[in-house]
mmCIF file of C-alpha atoms in Angstrom:
data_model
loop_
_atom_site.group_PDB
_atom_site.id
_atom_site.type_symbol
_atom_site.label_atom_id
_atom_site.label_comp_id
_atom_site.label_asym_id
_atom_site.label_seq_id
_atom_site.Cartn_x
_atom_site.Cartn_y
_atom_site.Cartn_z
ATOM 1 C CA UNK A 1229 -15.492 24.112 17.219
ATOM 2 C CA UNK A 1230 -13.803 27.162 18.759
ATOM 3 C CA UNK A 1231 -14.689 29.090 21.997
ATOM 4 C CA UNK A 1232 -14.259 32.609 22.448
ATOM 5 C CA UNK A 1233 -14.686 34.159 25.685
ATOM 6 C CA UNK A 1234 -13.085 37.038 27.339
ATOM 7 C CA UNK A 1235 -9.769 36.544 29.000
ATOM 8 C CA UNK A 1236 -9.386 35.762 32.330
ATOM 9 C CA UNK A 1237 -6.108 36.428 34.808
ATOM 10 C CA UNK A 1238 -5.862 32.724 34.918
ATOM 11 C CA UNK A 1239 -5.026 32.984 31.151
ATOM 12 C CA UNK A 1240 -1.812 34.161 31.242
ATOM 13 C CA UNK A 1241 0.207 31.292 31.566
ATOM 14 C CA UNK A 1242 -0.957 30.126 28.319
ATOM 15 C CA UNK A 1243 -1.134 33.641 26.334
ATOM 16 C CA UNK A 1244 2.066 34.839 27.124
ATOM 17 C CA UNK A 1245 4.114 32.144 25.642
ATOM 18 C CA UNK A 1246 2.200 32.461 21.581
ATOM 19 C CA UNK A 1247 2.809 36.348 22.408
ATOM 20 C CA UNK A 1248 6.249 35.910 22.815
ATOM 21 C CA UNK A 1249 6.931 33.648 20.361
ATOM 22 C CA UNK A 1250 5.055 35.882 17.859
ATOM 23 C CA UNK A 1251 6.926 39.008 18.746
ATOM 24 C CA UNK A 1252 10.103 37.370 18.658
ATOM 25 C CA UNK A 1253 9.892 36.642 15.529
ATOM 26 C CA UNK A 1254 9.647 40.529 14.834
ATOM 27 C CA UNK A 1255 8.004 40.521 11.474
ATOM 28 C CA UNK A 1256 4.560 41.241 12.541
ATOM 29 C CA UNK A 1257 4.010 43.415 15.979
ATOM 30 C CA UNK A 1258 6.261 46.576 16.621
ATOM 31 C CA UNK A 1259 6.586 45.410 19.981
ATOM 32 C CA UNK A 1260 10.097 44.858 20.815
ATOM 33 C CA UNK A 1261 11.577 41.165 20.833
ATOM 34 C CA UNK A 1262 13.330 42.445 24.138
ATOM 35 C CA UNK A 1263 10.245 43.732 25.718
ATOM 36 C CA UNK A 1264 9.314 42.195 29.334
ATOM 37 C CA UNK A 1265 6.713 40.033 30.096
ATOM 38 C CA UNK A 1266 5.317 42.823 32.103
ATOM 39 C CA UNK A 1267 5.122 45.258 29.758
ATOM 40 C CA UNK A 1268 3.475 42.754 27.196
ATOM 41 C CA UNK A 1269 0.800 41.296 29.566
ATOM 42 C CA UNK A 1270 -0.315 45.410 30.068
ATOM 43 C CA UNK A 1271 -0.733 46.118 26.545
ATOM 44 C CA UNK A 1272 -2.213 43.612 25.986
ATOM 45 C CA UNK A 1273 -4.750 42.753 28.429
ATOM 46 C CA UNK A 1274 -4.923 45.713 30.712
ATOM 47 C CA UNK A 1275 -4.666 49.158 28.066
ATOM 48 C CA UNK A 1276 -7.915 47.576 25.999
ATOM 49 C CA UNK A 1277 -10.997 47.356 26.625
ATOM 50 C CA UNK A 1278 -11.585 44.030 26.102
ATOM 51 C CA UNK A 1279 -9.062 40.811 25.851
ATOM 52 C CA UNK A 1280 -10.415 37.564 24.604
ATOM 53 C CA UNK A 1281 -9.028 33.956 24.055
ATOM 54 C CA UNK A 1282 -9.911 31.835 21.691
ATOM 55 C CA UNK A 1283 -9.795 27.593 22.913
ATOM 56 C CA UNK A 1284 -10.724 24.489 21.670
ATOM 57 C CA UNK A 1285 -13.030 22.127 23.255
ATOM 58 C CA UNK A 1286 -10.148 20.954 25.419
ATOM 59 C CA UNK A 1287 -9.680 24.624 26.524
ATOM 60 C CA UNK A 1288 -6.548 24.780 24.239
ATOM 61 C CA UNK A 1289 -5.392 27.706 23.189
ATOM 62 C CA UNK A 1290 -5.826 28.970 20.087
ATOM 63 C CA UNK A 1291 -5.650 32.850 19.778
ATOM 64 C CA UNK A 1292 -5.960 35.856 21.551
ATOM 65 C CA UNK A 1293 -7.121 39.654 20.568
ATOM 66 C CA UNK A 1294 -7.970 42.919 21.761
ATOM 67 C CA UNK A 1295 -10.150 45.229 21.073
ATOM 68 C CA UNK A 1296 -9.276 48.862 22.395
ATOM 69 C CA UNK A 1297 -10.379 52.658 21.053
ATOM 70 C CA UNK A 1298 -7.744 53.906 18.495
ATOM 71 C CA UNK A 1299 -7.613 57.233 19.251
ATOM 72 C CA UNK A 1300 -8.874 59.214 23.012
ATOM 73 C CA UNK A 1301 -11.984 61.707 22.963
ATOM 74 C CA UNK A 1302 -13.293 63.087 19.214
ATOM 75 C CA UNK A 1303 -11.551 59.717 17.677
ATOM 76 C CA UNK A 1304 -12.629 57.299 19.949
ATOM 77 C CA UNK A 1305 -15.508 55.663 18.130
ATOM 78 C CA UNK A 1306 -12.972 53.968 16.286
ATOM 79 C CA UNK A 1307 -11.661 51.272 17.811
ATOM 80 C CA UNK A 1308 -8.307 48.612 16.850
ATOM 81 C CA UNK A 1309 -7.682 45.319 17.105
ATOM 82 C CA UNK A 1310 -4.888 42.966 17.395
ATOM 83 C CA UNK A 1311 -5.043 39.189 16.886
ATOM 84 C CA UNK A 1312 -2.217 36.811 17.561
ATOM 85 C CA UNK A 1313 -2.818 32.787 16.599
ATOM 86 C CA UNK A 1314 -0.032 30.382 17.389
ATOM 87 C CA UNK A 1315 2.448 29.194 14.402
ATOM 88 C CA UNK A 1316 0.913 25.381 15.425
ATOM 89 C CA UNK A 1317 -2.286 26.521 15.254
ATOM 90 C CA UNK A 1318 -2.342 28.562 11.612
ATOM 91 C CA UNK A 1319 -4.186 27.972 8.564
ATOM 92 C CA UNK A 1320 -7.431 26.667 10.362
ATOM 93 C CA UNK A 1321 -9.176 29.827 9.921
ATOM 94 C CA UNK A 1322 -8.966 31.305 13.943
ATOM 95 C CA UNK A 1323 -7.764 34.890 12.825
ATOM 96 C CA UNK A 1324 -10.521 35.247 10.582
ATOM 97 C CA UNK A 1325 -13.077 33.687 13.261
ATOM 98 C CA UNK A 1326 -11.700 36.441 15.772
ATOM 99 C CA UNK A 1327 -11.755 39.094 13.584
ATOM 100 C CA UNK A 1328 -15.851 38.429 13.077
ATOM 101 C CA UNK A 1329 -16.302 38.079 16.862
ATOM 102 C CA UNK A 1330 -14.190 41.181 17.600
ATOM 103 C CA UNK A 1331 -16.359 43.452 15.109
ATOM 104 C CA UNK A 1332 -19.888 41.842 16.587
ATOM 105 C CA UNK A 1333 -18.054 43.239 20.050
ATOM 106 C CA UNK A 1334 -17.136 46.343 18.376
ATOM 107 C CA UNK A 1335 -20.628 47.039 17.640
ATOM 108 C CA UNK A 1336 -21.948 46.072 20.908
ATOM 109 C CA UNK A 1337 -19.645 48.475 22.304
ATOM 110 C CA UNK A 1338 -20.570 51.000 20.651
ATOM 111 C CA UNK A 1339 -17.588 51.786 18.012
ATOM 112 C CA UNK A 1340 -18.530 52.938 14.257
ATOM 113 C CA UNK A 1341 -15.364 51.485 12.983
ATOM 114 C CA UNK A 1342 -12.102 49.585 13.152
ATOM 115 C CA UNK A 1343 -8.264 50.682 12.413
ATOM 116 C CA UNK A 1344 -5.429 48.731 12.244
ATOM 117 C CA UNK A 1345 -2.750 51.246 12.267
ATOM 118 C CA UNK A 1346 0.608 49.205 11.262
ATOM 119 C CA UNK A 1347 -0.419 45.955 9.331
ATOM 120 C CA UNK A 1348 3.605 44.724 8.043
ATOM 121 C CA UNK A 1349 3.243 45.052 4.150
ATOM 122 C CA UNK A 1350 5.436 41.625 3.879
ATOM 123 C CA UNK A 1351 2.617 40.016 5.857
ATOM 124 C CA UNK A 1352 -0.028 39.192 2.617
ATOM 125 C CA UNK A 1353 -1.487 36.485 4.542
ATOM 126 C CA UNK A 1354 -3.015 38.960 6.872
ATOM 127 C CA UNK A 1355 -3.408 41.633 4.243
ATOM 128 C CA UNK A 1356 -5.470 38.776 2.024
ATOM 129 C CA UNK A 1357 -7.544 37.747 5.156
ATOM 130 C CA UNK A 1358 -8.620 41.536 6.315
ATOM 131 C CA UNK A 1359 -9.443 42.476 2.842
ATOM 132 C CA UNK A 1360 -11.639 38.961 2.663
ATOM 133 C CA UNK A 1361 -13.047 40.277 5.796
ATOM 134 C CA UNK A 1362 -14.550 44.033 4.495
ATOM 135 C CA UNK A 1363 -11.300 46.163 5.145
ATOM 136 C CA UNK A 1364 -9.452 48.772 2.973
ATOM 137 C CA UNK A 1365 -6.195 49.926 3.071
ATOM 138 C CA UNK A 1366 -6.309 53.643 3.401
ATOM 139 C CA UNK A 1367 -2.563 54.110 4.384
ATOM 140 C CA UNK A 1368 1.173 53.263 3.656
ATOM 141 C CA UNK A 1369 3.750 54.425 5.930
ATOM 142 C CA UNK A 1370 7.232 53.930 3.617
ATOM 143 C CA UNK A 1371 9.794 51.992 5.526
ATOM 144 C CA UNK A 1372 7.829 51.810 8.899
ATOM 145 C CA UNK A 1373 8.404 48.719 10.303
ATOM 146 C CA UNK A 1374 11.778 47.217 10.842
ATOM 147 C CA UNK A 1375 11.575 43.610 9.882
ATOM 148 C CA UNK A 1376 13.794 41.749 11.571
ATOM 149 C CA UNK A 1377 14.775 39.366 8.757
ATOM 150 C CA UNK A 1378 14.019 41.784 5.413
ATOM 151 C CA UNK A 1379 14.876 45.609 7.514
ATOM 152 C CA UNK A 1380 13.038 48.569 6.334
ATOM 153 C CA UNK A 1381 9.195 47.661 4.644
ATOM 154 C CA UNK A 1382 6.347 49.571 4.727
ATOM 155 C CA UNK A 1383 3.451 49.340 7.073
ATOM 156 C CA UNK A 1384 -0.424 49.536 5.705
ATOM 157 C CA UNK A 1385 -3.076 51.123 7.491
ATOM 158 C CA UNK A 1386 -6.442 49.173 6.811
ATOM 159 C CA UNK A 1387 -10.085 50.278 8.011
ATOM 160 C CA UNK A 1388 -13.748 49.105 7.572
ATOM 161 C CA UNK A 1389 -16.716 50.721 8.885
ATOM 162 C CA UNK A 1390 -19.064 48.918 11.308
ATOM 163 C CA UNK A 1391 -22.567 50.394 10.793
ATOM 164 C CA UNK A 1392 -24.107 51.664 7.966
ATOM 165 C CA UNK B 640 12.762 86.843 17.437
ATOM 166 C CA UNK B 641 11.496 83.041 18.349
ATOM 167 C CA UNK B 642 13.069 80.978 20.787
ATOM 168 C CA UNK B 643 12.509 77.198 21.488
ATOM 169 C CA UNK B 644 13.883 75.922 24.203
ATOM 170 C CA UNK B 645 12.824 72.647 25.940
ATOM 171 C CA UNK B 646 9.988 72.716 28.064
ATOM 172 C CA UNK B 647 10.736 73.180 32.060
ATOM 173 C CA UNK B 648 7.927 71.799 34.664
ATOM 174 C CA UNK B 649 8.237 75.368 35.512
ATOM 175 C CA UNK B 650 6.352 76.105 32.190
ATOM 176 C CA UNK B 651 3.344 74.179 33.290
ATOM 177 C CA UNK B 652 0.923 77.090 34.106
ATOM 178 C CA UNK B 653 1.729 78.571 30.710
ATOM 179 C CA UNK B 654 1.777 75.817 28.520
ATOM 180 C CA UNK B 655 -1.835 74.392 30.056
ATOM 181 C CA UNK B 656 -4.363 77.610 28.958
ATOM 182 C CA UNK B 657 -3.099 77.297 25.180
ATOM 183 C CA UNK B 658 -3.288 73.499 25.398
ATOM 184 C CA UNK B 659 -7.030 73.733 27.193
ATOM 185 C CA UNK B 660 -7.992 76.390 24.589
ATOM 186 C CA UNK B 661 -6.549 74.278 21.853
ATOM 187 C CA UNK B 662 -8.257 71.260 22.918
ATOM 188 C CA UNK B 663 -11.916 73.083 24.352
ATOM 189 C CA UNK B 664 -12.639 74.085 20.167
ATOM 190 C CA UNK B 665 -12.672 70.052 19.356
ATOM 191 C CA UNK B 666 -11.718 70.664 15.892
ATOM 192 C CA UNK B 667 -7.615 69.755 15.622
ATOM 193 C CA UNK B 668 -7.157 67.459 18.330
ATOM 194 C CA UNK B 669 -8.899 64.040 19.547
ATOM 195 C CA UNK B 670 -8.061 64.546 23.032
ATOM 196 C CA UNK B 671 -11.848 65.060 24.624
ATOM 197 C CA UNK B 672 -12.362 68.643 25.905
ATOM 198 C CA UNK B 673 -13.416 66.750 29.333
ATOM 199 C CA UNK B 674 -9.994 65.830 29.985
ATOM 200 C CA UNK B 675 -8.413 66.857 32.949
ATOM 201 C CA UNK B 676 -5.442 69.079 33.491
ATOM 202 C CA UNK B 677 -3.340 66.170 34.696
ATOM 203 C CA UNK B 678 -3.752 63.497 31.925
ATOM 204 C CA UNK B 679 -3.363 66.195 29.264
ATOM 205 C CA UNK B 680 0.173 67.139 31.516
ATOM 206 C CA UNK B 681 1.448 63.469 31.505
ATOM 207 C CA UNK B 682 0.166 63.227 27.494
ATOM 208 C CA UNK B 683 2.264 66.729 26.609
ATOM 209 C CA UNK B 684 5.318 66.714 29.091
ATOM 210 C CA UNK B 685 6.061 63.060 30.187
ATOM 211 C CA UNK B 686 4.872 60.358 28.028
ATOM 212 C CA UNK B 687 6.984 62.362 25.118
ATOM 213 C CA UNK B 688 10.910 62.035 24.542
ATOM 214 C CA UNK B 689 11.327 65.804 24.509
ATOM 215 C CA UNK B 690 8.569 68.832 24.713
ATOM 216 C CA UNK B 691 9.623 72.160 23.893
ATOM 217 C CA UNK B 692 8.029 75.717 24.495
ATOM 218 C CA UNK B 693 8.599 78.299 21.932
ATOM 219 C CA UNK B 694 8.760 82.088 23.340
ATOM 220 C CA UNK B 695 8.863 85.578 22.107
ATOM 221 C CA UNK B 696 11.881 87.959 23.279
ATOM 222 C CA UNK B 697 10.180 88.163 26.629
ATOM 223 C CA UNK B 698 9.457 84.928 27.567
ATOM 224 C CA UNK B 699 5.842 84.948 26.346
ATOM 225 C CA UNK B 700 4.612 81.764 25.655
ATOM 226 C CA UNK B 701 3.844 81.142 21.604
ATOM 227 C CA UNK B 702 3.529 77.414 21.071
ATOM 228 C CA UNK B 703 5.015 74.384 22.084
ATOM 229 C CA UNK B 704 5.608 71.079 20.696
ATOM 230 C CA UNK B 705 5.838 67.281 21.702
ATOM 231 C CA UNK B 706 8.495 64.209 19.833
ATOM 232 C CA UNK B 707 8.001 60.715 20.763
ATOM 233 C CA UNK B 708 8.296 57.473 19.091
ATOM 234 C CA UNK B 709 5.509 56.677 16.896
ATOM 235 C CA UNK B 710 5.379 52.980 17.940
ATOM 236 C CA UNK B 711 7.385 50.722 20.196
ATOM 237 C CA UNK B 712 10.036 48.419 18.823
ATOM 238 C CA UNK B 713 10.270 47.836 15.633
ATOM 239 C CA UNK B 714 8.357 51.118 14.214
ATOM 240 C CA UNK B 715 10.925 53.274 16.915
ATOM 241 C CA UNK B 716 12.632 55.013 14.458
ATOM 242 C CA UNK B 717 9.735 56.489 13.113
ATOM 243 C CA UNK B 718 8.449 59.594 15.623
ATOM 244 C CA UNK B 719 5.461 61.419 15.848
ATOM 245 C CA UNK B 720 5.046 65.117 17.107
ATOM 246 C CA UNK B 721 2.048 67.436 18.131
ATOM 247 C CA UNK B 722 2.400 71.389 17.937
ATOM 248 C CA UNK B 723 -0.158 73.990 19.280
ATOM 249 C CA UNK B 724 -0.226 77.687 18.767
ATOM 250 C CA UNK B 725 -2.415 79.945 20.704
ATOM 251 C CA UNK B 726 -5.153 81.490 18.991
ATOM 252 C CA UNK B 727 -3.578 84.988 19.163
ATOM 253 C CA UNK B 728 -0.605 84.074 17.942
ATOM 254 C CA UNK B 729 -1.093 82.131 14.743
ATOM 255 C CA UNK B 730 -0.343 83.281 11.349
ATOM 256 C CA UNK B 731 2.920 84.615 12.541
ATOM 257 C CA UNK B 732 5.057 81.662 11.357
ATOM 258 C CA UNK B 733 5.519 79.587 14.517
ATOM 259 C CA UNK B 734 4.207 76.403 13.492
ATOM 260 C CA UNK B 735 6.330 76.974 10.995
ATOM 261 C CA UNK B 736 9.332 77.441 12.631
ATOM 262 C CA UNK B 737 8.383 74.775 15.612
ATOM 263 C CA UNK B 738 8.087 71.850 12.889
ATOM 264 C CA UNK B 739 11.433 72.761 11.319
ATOM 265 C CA UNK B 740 12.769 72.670 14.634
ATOM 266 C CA UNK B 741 11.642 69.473 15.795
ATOM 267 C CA UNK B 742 12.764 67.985 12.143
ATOM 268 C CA UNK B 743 16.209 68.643 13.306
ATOM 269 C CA UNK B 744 15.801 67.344 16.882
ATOM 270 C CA UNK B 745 14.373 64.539 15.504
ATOM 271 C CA UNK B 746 17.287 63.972 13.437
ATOM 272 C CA UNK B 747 19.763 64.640 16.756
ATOM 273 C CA UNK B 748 17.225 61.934 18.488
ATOM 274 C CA UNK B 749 18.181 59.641 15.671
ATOM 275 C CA UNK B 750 14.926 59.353 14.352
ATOM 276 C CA UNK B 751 14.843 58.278 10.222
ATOM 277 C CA UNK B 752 11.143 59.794 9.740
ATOM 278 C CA UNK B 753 8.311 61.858 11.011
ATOM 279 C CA UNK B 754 5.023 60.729 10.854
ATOM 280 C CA UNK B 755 1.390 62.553 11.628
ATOM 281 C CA UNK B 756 -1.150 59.789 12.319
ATOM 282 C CA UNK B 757 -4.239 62.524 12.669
ATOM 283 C CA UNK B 758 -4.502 65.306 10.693
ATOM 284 C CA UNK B 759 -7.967 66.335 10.834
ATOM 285 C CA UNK B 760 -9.371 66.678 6.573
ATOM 286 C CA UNK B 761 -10.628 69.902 7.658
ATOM 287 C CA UNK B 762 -7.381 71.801 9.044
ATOM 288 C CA UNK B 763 -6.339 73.013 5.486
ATOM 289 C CA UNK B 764 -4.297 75.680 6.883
ATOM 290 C CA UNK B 765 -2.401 72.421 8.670
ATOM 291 C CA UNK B 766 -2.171 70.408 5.702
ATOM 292 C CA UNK B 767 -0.696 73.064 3.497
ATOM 293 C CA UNK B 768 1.770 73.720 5.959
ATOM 294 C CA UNK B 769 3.117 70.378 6.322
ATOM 295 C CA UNK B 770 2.457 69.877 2.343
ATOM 296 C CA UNK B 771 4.657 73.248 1.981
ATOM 297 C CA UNK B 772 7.491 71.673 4.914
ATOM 298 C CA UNK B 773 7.939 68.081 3.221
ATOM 299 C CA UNK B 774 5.623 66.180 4.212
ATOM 300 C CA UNK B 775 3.228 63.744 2.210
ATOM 301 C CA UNK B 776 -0.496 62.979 2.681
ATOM 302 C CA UNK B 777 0.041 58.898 2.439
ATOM 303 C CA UNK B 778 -3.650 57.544 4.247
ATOM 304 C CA UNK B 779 -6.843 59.026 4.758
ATOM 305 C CA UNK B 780 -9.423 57.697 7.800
ATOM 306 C CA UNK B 781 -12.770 57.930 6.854
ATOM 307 C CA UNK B 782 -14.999 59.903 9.486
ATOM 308 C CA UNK B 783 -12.070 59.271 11.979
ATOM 309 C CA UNK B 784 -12.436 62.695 13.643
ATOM 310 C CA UNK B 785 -15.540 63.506 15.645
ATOM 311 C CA UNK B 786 -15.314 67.441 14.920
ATOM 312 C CA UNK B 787 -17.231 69.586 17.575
ATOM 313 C CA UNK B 788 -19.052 71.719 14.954
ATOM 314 C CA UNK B 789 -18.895 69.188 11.877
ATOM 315 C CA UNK B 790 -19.278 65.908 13.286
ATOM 316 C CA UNK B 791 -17.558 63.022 11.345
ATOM 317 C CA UNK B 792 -14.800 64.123 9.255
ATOM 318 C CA UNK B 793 -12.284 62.428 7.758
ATOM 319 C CA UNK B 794 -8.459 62.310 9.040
ATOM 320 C CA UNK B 795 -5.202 62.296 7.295
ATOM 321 C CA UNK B 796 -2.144 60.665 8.078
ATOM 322 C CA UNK B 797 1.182 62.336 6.533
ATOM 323 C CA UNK B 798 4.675 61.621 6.339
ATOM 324 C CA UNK B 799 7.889 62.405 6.042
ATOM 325 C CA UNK B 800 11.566 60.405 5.794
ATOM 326 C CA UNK B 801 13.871 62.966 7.968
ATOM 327 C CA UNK B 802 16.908 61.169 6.085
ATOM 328 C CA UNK B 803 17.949 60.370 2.006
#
């Protein structure tokens, strides 16, 4: 059974180190594998909206996203996530439980749909999962991402409207 | 004659009224019409790499343009630039010359490709210039742009690799 509740300052400790494991691995994110702990912990929990954590019934840590608006003003009713599960803690079906809970948030919010702006085309897993999960890809940016193992690949945008 | 030159703080109290006027009609740009003077100044002149004004033979202001990178990291060498043109002075060519401009400062910056991530679907006059300068229509957001007269619209994303 998974918990997911907002994200508390007392988190950090135990979100920082599955963030910078998955960046370091640079074949997801676009943030840098040399950024600071600093800048990380402001992108990703003070710039959105909303952080969450996801934890097992021992308070574990599982996952994290956030949910922020996309775009200021005239394009901010559509919002973006980003999800980040542990490598120990894959295949058990916590991206895809996040990814529900962030678009129930989404609509309570307010937001008519969700963007992800710069999904790695070498990442099907994720591709497979969002499509599972309602999205489309709308976009492909040629050579957009700089995968640290494979170099140039393209990036996908993906988007799925939240109300009728 | 045009010349671009960068953009000087001094420029500030020219460069704001095209930007404000730009902004106010809520059809090209998401940035609300409610914003203030100062986060539209840091979003033009300091979160950007470079900003540059371009000016008649007198110094009269015609346009001016933004580069930055497009993401952090590993998307860097992909950038992203905004260009505005007063009202009175479209149709003259400036865009024109502004986006050729910042293809080749781009290149100097060491950028490998330019991309557009919000071309609003009902800017034709936009979208045939870019078309006409190289660049490719490669995603489409639908209803990403909340135009002031239209509502929802869709938005286009279009790019182009600055290098073979």
């Amino acid at each position: 059974m998974l918990q997911i509740r907002e994200y508390h300052a007392s988190d950090w400790p135990n979100v920082w180190p599955i963030l910078r494991e998955t960046f370091a691995a640079g074949d997801t994110y676009t943030f840098s594998p040399r950024s600071t702990e600093e800048e990380i912990r402001k992108a990703w929990t003070e710039v959105p909206v909303r952080t969450f954590v996801a934890c097992d019934p021992d308070g574990q840590l599982l996952g994290t996203y956030f949910i922020k608006a996309n775009q200021p003003g005239l394009g901010s009713h559509v919002c973006n996530c980003g999800y980040v599960v542990p490598a120990r803690a894959r295949g058990r079906g916590i991206a895809s439980q996040m990814c529900e809970h962030s678009q129930s948030e989404a609509r309570t919010l307010g937001f008519l749909a969700m963007q992800f702006n710069f999904l790695v085309s070498t990442n099907t897993g994720a591709i497979r999962l969002w499509t599972k999960l309602g999205f489309s890809i709308v976009g492909r940016l040629p050579g957009a991402f700089n995968h640290r193992k494979l170099g140039y690949v393209d990036a996908l945008v993906m988007f799925k409207q939240l109300v009728p």
